[in-house]
Coordinates of C-alpha atoms in Angstrom, one line a residue:
Chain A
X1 CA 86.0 96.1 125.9
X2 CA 89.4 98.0 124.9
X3 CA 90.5 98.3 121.3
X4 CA 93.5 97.8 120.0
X5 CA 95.7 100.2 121.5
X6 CA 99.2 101.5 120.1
X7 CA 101.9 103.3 121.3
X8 CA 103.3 106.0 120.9
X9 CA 100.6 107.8 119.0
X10 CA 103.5 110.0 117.5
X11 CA 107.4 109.7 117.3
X12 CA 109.7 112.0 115.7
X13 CA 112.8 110.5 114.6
X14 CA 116.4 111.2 112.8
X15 CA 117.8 109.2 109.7
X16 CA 119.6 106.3 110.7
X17 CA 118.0 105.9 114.1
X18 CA 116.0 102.9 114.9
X19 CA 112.2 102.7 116.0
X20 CA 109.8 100.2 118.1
X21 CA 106.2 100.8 118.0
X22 CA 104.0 99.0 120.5
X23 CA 100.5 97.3 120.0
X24 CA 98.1 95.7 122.4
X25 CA 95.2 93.8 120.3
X26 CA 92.1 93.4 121.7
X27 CA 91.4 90.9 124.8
X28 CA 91.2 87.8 123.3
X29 CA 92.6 88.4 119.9
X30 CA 95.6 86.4 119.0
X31 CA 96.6 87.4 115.8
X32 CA 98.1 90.9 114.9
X33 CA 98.8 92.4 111.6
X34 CA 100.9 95.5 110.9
X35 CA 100.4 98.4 108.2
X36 CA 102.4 100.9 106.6
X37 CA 100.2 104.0 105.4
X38 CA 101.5 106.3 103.5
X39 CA 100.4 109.3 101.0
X40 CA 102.1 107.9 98.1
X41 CA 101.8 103.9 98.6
X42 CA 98.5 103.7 100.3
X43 CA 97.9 101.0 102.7
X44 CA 100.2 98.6 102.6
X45 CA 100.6 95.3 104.3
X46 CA 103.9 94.5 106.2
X47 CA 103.5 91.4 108.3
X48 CA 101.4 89.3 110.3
X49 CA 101.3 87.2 113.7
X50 CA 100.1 84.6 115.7
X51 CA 101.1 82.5 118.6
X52 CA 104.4 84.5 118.6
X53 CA 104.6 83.1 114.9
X54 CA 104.9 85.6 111.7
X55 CA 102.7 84.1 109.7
X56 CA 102.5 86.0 106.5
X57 CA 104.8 89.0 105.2
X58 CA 104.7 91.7 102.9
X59 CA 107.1 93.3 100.4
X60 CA 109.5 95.0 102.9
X61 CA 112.9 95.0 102.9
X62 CA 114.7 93.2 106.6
X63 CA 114.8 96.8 108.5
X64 CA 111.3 96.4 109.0
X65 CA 110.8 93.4 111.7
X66 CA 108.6 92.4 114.3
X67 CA 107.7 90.1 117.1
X68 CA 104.7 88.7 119.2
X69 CA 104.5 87.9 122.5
X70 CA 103.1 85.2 124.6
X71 CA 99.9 87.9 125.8
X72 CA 99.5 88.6 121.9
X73 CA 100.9 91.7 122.1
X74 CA 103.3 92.9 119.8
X75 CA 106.0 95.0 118.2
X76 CA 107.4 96.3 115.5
X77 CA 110.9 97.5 114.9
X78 CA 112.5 99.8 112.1
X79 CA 116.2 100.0 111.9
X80 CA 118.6 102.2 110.0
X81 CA 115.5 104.8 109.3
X82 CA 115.0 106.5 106.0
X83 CA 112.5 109.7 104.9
X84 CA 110.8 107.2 103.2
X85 CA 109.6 105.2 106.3
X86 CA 107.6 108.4 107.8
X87 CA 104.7 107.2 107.6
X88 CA 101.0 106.0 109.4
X89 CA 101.9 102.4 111.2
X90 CA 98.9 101.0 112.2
X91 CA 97.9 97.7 113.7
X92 CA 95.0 95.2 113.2
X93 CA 93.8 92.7 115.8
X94 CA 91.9 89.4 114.7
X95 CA 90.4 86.6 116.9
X96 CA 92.0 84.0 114.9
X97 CA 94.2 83.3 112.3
X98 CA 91.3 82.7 109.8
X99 CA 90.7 82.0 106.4
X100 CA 90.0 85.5 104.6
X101 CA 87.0 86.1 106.3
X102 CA 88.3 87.4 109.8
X103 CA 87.4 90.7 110.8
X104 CA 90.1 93.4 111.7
X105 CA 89.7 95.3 114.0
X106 CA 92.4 98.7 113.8
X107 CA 94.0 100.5 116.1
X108 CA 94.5 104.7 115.9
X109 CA 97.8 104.5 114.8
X110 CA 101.9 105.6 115.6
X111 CA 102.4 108.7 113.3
X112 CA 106.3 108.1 112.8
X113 CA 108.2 111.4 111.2
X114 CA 111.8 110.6 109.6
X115 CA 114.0 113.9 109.7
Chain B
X1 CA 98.2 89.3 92.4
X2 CA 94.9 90.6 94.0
X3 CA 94.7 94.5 93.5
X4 CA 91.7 96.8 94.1
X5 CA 90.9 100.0 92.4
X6 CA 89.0 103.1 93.6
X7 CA 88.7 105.6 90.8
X8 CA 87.1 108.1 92.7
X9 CA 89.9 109.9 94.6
X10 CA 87.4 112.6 96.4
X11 CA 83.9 113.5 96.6
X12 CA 81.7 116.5 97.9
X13 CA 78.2 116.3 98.3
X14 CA 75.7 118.2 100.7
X15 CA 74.0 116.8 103.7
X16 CA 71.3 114.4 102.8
X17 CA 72.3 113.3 99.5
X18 CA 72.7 109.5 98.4
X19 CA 76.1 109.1 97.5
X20 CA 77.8 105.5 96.4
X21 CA 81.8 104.7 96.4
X22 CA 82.7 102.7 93.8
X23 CA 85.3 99.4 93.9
X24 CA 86.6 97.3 91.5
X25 CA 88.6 94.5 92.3
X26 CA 91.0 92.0 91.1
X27 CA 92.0 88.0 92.0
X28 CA 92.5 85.5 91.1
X29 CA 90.9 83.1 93.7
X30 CA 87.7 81.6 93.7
X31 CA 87.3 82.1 97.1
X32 CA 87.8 86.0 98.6
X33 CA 86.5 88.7 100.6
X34 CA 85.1 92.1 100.4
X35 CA 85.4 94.9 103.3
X36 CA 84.6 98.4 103.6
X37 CA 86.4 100.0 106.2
X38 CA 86.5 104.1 107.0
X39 CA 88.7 106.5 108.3
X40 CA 88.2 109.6 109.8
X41 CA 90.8 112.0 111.0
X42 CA 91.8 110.3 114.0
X43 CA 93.5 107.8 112.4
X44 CA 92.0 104.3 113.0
X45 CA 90.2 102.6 110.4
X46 CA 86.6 101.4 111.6
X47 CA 84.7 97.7 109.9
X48 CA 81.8 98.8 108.2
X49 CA 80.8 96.3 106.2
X50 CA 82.5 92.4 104.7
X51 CA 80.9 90.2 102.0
X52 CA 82.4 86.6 100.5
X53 CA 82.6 85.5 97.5
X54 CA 80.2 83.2 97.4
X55 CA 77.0 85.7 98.3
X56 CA 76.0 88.1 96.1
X57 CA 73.2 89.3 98.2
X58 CA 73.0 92.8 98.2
X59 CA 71.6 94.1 101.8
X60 CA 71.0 97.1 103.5
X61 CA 72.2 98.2 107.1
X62 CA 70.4 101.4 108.3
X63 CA 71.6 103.9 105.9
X64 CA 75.1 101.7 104.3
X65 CA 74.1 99.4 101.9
X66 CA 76.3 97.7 99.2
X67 CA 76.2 96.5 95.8
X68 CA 78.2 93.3 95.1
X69 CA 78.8 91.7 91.6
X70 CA 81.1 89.3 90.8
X71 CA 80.0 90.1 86.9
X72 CA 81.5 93.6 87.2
X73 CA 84.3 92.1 90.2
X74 CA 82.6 95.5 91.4
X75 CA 82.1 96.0 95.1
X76 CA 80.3 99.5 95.3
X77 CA 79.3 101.2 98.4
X78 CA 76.2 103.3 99.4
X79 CA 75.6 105.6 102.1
X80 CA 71.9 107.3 102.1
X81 CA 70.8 110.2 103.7
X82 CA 74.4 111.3 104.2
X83 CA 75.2 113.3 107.3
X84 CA 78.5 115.5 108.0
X85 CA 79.6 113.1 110.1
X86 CA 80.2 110.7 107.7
X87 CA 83.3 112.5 106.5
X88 CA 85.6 110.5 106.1
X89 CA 87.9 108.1 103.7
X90 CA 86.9 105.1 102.7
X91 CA 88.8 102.2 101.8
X92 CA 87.7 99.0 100.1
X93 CA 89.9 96.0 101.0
X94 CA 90.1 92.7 99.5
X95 CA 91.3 88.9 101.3
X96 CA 92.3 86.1 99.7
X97 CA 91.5 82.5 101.6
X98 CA 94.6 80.4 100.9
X99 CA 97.5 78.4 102.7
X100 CA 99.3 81.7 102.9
X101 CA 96.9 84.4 103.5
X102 CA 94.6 84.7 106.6
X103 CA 92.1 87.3 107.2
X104 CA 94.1 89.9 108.6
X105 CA 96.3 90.3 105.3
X106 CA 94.2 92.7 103.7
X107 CA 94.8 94.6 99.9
X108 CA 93.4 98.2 100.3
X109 CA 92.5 100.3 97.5
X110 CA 93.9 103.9 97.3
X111 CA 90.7 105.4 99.8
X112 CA 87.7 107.9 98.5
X113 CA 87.8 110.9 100.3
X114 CA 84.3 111.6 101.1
X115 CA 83.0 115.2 102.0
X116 CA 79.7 116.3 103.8
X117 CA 78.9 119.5 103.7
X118 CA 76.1 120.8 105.8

């Protein structure tokens, strides 16, 4: 069975650009979550969805958006980059959109680098 | 606000030692859940281990075992035996059950950086 794929693994970028990462949860999974890792802020949660619905969000401001499609997979945009958003973006697959309990299951990451 | 609190930023030991991560946690629910996930260089973060709130059990699962007490809100985490391979950092994570919050939303503590020397 295939984990949670992302792509691209790495992305160099310059301020001001924009940025879409790609991730493909697992077969069956519905529900994707998104997470910015950083040195300085840790793990942090950014959003969440299910049946193409974001279902929960974290404290980011608007250039950070995303999207789900109808096969569950999803994306995440970042406009009007900073040196701030380099960071570790990673992505969670869950079967369902549970009730704390769900298991995550991570994928390997998109190292983005703001320059 | 939930938060989660790993004091130990890095730790060394040599191959075979026990070693234990510690966690503290914070919330204010009733109802909540405990992971342990790790991450090795590639990047991805691997499940190790989840509890809920409502079992205190403490159990053991070849050589990772964990000690949960809602006393304490301590969630601490034990690897015996250690091998190199087990280098790694480890993250604690916390989830809230609520009309808001789903499984997938998870608080992570700042990550142990654990280091298995041969």
């Amino acid at each position: 069975k295939a984990g949670v794929t992302q792509t691209p693994r790495y992305l160099i970028k310059t301020r001001g650009q924009q940025v879409t990462l790609s991730c493909s949860p697992i077969s069956g999974h519905r529900s994707v979550s998104w997470y910015q890792q950083t040195p300085g802020q840790g793990l942090q949660f950014l959003f969440e969805y299910f049946s193409e619905t974001q279902r929960n969000k974290g404290n980011f401001p608007g250039r950070f958006s995303g999207r789900q499609f109808s096969n569950s997979r999803s994306e995440m945009n970042v406009s009007t980059l900073e040196l701030g958003d380099s960071a570790l973006y990673l992505c969670a697959s869950s079967l369902e959109y549970g009730e704390g309990d769900t298991e995550a299951f991570f994928g390997q990451g998109t190292r983005l680098t703001v320059v | 606000a939930q938060k989660v609190t790993q004091a130990q930023t890095e730790i060394s030991v040599v191959e075979k030692e026990d070693v234990t991560l510690d966690c503290v946690y914070e919330t204010r629910d009733t109802t909540y859940y405990l992971f342990w996930y790790k991450q090795p260089p590639s990047g991805e973060l691997v499940f190790l281990i989840r509890r809920n709130s409502f079992d205190e059990q403490n159990e053991i699962s070849g050589r990772y075992s964990w000690n949960f007490q809602k006393s304490t809100s301590s969630f601490n985490f034990t690897i015996t035996a250690s091998q190199v391979v087990d280098s790694a950092v480890y993250f604690c994570a916390l989830s809230e059950r609520g009309a808001e919050t789903s499984g997938a939303r998870l608080t992570f503590g700042e990550g142990t950086q654990l280091t298995v020397n041969p």
